[in-house]
PDB file of N, CA and C in Angstrom:
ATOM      1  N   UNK A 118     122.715 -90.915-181.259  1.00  0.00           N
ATOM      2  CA  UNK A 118     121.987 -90.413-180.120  1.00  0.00           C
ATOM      3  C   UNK A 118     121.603 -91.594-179.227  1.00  0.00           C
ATOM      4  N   UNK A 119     122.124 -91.610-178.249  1.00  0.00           N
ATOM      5  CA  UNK A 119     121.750 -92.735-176.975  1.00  0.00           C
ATOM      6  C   UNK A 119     120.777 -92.160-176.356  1.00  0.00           C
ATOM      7  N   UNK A 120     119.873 -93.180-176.071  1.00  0.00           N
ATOM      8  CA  UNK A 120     118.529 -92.598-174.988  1.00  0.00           C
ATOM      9  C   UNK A 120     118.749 -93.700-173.895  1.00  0.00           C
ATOM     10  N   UNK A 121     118.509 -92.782-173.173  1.00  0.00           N
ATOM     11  CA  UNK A 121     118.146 -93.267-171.819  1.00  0.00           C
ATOM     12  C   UNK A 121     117.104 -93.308-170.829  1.00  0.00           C
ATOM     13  N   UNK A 122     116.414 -94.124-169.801  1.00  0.00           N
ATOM     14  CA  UNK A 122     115.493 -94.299-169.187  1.00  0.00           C
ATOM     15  C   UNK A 122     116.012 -94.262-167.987  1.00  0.00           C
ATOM     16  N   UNK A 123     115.568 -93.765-167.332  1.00  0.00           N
ATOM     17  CA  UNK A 123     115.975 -94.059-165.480  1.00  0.00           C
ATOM     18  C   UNK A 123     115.248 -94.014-164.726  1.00  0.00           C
ATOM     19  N   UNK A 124     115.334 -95.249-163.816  1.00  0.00           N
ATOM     20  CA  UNK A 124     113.836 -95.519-162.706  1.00  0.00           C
ATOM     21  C   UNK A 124     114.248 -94.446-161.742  1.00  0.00           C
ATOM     22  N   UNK A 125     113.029 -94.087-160.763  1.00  0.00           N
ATOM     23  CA  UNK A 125     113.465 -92.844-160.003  1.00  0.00           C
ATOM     24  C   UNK A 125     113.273 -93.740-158.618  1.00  0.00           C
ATOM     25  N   UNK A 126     111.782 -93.914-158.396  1.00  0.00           N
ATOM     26  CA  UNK A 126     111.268 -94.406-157.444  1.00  0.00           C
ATOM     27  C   UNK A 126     109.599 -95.263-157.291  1.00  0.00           C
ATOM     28  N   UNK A 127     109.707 -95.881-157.112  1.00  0.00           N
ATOM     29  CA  UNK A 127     107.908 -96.358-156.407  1.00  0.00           C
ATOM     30  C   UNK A 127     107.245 -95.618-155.486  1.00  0.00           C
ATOM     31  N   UNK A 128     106.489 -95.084-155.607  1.00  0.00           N
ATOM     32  CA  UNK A 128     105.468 -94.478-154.421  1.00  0.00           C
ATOM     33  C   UNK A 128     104.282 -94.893-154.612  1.00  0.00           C
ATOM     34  N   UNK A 129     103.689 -95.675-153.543  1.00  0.00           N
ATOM     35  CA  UNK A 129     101.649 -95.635-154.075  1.00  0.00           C
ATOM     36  C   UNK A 129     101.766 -96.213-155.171  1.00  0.00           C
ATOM     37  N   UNK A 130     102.192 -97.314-155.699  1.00  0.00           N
ATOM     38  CA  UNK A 130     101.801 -97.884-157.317  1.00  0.00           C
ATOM     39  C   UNK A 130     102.022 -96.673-158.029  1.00  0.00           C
ATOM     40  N   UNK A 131     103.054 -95.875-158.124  1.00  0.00           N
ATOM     41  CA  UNK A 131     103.080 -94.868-159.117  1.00  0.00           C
ATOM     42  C   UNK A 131     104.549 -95.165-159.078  1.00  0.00           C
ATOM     43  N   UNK A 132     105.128 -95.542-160.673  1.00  0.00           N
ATOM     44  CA  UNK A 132     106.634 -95.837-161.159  1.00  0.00           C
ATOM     45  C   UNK A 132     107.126 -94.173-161.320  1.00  0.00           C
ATOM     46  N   UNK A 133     107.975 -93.402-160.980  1.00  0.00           N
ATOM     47  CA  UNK A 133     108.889 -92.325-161.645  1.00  0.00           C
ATOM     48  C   UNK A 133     110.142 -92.854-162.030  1.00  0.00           C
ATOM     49  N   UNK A 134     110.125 -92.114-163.183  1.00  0.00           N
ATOM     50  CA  UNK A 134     111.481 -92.376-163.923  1.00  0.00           C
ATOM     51  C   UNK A 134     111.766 -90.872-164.611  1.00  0.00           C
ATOM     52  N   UNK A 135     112.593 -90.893-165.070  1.00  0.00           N
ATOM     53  CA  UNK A 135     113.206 -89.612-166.331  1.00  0.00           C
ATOM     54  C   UNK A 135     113.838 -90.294-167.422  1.00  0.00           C
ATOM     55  N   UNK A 136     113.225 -89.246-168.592  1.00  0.00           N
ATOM     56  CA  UNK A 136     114.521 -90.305-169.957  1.00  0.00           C
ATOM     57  C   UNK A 136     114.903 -88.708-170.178  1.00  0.00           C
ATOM     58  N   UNK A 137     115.832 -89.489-171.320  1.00  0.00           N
ATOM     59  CA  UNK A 137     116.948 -88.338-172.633  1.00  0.00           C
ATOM     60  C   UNK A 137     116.902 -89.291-173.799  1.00  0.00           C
ATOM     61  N   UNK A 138     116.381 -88.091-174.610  1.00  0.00           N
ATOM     62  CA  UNK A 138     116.627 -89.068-176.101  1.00  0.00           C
ATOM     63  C   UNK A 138     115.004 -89.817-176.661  1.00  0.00           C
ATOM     64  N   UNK A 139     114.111 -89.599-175.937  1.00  0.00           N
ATOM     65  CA  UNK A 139     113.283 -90.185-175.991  1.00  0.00           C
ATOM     66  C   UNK A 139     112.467 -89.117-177.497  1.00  0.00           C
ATOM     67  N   UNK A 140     111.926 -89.287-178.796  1.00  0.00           N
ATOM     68  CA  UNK A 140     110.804 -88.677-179.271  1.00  0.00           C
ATOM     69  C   UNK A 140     109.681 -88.917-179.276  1.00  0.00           C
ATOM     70  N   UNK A 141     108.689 -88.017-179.699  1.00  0.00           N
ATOM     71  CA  UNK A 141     107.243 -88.628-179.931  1.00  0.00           C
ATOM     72  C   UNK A 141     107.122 -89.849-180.629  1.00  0.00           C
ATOM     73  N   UNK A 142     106.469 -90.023-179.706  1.00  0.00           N
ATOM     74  CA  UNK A 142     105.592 -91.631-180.104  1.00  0.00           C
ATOM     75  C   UNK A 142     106.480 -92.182-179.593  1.00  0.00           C
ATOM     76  N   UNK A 143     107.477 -92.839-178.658  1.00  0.00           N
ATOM     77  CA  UNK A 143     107.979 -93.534-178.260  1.00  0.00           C
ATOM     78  C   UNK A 143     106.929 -94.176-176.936  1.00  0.00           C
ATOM     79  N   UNK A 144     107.263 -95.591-176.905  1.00  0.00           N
ATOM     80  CA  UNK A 144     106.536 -96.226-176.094  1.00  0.00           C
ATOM     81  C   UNK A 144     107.379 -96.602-174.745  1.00  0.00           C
ATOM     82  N   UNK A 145     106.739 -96.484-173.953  1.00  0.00           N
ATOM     83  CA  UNK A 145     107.756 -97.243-172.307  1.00  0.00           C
ATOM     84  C   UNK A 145     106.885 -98.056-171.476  1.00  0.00           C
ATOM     85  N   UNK A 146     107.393 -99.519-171.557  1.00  0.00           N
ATOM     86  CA  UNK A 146     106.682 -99.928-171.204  1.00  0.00           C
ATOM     87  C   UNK A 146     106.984-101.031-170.006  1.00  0.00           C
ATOM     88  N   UNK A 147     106.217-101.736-169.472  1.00  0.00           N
ATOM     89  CA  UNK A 147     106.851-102.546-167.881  1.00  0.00           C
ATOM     90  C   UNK A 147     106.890-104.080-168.214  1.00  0.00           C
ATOM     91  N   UNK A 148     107.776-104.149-167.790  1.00  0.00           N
ATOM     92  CA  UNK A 148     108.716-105.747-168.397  1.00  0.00           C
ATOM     93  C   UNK A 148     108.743-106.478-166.564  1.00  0.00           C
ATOM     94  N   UNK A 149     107.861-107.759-166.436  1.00  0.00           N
ATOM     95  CA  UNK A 149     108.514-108.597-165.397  1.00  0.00           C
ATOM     96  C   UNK A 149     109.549-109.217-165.995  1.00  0.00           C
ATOM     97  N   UNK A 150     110.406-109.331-164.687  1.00  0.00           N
ATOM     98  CA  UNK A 150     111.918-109.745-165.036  1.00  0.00           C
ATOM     99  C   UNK A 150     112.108-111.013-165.036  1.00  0.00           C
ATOM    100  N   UNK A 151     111.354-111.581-163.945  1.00  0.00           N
ATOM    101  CA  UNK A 151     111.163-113.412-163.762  1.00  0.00           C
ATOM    102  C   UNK A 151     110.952-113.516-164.997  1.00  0.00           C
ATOM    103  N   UNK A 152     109.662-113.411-165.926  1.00  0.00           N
ATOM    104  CA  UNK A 152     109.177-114.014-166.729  1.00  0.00           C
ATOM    105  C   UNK A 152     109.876-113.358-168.052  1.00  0.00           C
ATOM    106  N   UNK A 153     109.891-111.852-168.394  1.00  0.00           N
ATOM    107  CA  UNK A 153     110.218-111.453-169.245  1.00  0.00           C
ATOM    108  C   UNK A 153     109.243-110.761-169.979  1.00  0.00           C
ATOM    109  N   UNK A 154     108.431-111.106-169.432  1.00  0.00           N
ATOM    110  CA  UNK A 154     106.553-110.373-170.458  1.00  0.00           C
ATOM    111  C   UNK A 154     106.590-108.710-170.231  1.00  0.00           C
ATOM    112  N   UNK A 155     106.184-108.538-171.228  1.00  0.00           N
ATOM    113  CA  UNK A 155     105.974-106.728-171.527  1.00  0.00           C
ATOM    114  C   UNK A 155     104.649-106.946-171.073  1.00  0.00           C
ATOM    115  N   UNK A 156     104.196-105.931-170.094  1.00  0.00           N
ATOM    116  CA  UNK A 156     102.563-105.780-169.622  1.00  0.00           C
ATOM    117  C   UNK A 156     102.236-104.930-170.732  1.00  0.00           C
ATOM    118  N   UNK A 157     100.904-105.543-170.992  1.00  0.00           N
ATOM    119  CA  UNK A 157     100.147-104.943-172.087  1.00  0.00           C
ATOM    120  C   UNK A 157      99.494-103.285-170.801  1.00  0.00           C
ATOM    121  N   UNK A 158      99.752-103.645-169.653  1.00  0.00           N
ATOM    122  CA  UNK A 158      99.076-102.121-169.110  1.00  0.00           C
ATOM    123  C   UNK A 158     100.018-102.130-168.248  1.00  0.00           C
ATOM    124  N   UNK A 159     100.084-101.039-168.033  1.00  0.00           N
ATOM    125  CA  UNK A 159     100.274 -99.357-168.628  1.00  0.00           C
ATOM    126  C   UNK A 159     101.424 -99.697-169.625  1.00  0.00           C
ATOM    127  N   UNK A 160     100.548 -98.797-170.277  1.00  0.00           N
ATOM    128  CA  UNK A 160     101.655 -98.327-171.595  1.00  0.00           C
ATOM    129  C   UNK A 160     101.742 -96.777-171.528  1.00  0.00           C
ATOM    130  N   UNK A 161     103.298 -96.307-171.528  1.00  0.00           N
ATOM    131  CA  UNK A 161     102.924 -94.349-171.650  1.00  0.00           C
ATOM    132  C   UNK A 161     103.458 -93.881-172.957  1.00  0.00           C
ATOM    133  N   UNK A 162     103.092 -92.748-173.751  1.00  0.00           N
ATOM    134  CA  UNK A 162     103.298 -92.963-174.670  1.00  0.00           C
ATOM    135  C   UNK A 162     104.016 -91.406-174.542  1.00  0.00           C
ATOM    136  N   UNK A 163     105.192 -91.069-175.338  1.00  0.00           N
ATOM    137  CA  UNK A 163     105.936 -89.740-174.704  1.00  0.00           C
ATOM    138  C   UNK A 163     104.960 -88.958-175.958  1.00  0.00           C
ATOM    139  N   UNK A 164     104.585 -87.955-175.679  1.00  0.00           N
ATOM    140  CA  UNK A 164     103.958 -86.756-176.203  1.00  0.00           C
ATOM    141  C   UNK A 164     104.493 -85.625-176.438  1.00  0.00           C
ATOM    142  N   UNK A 165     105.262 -85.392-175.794  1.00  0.00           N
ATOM    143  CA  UNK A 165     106.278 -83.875-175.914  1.00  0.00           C
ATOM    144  C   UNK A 165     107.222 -83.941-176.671  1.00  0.00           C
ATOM    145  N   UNK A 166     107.487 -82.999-177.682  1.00  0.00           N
ATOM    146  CA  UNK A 166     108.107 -82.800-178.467  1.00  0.00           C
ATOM    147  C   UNK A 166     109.802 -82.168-177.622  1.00  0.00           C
ATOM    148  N   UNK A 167     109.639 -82.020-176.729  1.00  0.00           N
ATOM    149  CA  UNK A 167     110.980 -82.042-176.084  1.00  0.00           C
ATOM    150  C   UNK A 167     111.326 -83.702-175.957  1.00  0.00           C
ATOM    151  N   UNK A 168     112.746 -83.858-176.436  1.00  0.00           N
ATOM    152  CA  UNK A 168     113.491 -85.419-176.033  1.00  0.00           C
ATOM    153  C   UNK A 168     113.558 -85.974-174.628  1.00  0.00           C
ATOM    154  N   UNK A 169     113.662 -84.914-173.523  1.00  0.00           N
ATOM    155  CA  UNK A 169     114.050 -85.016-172.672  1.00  0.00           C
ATOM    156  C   UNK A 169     112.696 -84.672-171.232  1.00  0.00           C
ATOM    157  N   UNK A 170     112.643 -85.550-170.389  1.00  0.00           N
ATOM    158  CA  UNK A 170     111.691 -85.391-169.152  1.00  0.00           C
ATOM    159  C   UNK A 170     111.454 -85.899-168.382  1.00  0.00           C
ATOM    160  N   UNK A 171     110.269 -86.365-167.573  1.00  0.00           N
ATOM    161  CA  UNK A 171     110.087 -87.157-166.318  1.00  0.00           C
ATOM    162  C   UNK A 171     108.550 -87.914-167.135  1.00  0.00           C
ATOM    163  N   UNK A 172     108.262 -89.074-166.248  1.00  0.00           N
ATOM    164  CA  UNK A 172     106.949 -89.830-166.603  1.00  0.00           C
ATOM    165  C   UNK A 172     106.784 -90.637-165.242  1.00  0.00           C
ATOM    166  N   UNK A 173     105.195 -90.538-164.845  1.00  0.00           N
ATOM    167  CA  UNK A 173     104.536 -90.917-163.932  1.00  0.00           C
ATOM    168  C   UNK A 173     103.593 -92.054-164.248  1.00  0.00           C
ATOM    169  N   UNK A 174     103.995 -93.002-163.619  1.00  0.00           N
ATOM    170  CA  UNK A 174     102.948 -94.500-164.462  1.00  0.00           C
ATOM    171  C   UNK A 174     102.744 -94.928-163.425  1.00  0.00           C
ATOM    172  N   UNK A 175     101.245 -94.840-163.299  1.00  0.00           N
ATOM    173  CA  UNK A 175     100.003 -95.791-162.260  1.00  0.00           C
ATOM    174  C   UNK A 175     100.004 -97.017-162.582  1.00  0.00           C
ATOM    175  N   UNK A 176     100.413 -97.698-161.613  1.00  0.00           N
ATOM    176  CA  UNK A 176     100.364 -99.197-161.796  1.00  0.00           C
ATOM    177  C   UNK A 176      98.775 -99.680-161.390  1.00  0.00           C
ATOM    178  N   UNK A 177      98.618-100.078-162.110  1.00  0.00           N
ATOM    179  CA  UNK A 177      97.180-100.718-162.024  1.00  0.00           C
ATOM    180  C   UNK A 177      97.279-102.305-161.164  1.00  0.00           C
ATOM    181  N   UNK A 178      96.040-102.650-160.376  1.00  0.00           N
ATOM    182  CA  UNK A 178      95.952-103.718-159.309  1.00  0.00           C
ATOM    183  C   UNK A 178      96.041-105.233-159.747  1.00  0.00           C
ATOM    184  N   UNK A 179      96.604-104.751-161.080  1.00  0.00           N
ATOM    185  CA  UNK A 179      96.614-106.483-162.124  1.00  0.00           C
ATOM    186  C   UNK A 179      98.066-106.550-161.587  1.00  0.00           C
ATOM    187  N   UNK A 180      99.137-105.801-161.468  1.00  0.00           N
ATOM    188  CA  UNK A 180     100.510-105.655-161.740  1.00  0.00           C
ATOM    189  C   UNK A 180     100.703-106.119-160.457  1.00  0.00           C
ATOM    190  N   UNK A 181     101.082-107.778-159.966  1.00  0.00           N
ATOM    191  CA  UNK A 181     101.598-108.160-158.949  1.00  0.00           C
ATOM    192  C   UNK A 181     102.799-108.022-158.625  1.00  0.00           C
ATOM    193  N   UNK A 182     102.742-107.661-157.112  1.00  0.00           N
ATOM    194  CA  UNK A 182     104.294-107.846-156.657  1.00  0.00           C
ATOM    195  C   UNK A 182     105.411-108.265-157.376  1.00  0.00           C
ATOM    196  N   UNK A 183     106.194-107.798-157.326  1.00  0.00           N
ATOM    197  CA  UNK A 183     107.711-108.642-158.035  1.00  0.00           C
ATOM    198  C   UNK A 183     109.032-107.852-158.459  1.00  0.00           C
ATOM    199  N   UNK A 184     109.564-108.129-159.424  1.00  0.00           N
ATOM    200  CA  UNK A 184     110.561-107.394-159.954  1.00  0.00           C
ATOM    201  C   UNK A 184     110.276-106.966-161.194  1.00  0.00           C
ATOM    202  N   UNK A 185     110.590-105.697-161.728  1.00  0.00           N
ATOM    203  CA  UNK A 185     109.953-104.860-163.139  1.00  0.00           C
ATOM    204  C   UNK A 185     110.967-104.135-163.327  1.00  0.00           C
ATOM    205  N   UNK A 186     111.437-103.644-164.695  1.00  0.00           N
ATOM    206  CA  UNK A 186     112.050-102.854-165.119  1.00  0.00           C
ATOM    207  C   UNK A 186     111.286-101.959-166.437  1.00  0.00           C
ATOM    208  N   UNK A 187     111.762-100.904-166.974  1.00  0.00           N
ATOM    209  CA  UNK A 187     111.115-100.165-167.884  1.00  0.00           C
ATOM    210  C   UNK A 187     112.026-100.554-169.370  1.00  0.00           C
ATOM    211  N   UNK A 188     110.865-100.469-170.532  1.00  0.00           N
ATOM    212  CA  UNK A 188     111.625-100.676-171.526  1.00  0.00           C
ATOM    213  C   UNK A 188     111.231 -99.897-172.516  1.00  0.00           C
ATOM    214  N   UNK A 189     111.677 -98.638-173.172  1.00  0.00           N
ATOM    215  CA  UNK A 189     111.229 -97.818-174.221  1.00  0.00           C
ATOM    216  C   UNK A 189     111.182 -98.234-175.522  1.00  0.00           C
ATOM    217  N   UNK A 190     110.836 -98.318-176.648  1.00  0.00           N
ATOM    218  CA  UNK A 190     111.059 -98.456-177.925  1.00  0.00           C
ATOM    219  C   UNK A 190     109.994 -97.440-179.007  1.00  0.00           C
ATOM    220  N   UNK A 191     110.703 -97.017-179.833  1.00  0.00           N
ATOM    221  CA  UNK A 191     110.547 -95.718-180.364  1.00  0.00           C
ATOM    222  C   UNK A 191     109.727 -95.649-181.569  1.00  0.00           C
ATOM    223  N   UNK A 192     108.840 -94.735-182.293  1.00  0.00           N
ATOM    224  CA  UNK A 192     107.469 -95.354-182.975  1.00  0.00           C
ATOM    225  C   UNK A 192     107.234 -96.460-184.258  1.00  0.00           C
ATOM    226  N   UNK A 193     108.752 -97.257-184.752  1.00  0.00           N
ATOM    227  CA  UNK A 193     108.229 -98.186-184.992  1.00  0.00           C
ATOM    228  C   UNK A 193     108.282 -99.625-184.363  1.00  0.00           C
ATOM    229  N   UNK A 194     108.633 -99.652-182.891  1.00  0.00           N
ATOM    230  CA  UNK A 194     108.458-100.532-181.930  1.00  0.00           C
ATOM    231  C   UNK A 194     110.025-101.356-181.875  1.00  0.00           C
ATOM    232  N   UNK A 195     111.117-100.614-182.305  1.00  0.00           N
ATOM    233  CA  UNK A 195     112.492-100.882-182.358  1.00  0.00           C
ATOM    234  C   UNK A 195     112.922-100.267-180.755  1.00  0.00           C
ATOM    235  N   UNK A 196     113.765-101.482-179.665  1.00  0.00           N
ATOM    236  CA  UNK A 196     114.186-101.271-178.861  1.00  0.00           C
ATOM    237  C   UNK A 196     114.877-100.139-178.579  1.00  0.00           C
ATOM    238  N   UNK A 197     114.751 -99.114-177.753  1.00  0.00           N
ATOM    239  CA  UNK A 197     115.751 -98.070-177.584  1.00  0.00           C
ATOM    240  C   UNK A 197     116.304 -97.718-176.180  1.00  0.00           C
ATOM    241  N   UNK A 198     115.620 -98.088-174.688  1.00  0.00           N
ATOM    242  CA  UNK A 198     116.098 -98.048-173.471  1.00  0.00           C
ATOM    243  C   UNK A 198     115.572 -99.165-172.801  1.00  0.00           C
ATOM    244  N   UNK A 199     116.905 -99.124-171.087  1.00  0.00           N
ATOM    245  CA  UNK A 199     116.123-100.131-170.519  1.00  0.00           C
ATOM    246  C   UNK A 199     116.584 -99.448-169.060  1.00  0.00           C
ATOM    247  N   UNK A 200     115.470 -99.395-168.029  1.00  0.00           N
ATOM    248  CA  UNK A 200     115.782 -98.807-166.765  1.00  0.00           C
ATOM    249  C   UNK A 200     116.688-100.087-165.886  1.00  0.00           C
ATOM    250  N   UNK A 201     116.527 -99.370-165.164  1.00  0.00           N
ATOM    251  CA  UNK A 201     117.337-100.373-163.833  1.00  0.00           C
ATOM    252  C   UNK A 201     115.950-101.131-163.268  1.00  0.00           C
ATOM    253  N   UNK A 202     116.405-102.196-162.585  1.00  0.00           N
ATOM    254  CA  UNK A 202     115.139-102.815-162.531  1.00  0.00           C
ATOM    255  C   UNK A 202     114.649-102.441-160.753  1.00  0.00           C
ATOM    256  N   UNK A 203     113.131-102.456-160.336  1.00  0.00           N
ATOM    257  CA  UNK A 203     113.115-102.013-158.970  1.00  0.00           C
ATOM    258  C   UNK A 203     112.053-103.006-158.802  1.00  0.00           C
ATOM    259  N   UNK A 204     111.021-103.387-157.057  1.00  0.00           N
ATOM    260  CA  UNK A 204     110.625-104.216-156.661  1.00  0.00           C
ATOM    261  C   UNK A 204     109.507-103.548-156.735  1.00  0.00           C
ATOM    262  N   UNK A 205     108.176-104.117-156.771  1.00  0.00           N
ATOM    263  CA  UNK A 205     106.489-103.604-156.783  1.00  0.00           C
ATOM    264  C   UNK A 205     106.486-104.421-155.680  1.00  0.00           C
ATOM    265  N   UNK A 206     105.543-103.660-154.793  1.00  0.00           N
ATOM    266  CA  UNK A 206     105.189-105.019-153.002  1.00  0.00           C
ATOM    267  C   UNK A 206     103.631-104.238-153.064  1.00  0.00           C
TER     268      UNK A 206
END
């Protein structure tokens, strides 16, 4: 089973994306690309027992400008997706 993550868009500090493949307790979380660091905030954590959906993540005013991509890994913190990467301004 391949999962997938996909960035949708930026609006207002709010990331959309959609995955497939994703289960409970899987984590998705925001990776700068310069540096490589997983932000400890926001973290979303998938809840629905459906694999498949959309997720809305408020970027909080710590999260400077730059380049970010999304990175899922599934509840015992083993890599499982990676979005396309998009720009925060």
């Amino acid at each position: 089973m391949i999962s997938v993550i996909r960035f949708v868009e930026v609006e207002n500090r709010v990331v959309s994306a959609t995955y497939r493949n994703l289960m409970i307790k899987a984590k998705v979380v925001l990776v700068d690309k310069t540096s490589g660091t997983q932000l400890p905030d926001p973290v979303t954590t998938i809840a629905s027992p459906v694999p498949a959906g959309s997720l809305r993540i408020r970027l909080s005013q710590e999260v400077r400008p730059g380049t970010y991509f999304l990175v899922a890994f599934n509840g015992h913190g083993s890599y499982l997706a990676k979005s396309a990467e998009f720009e925060v301004r």
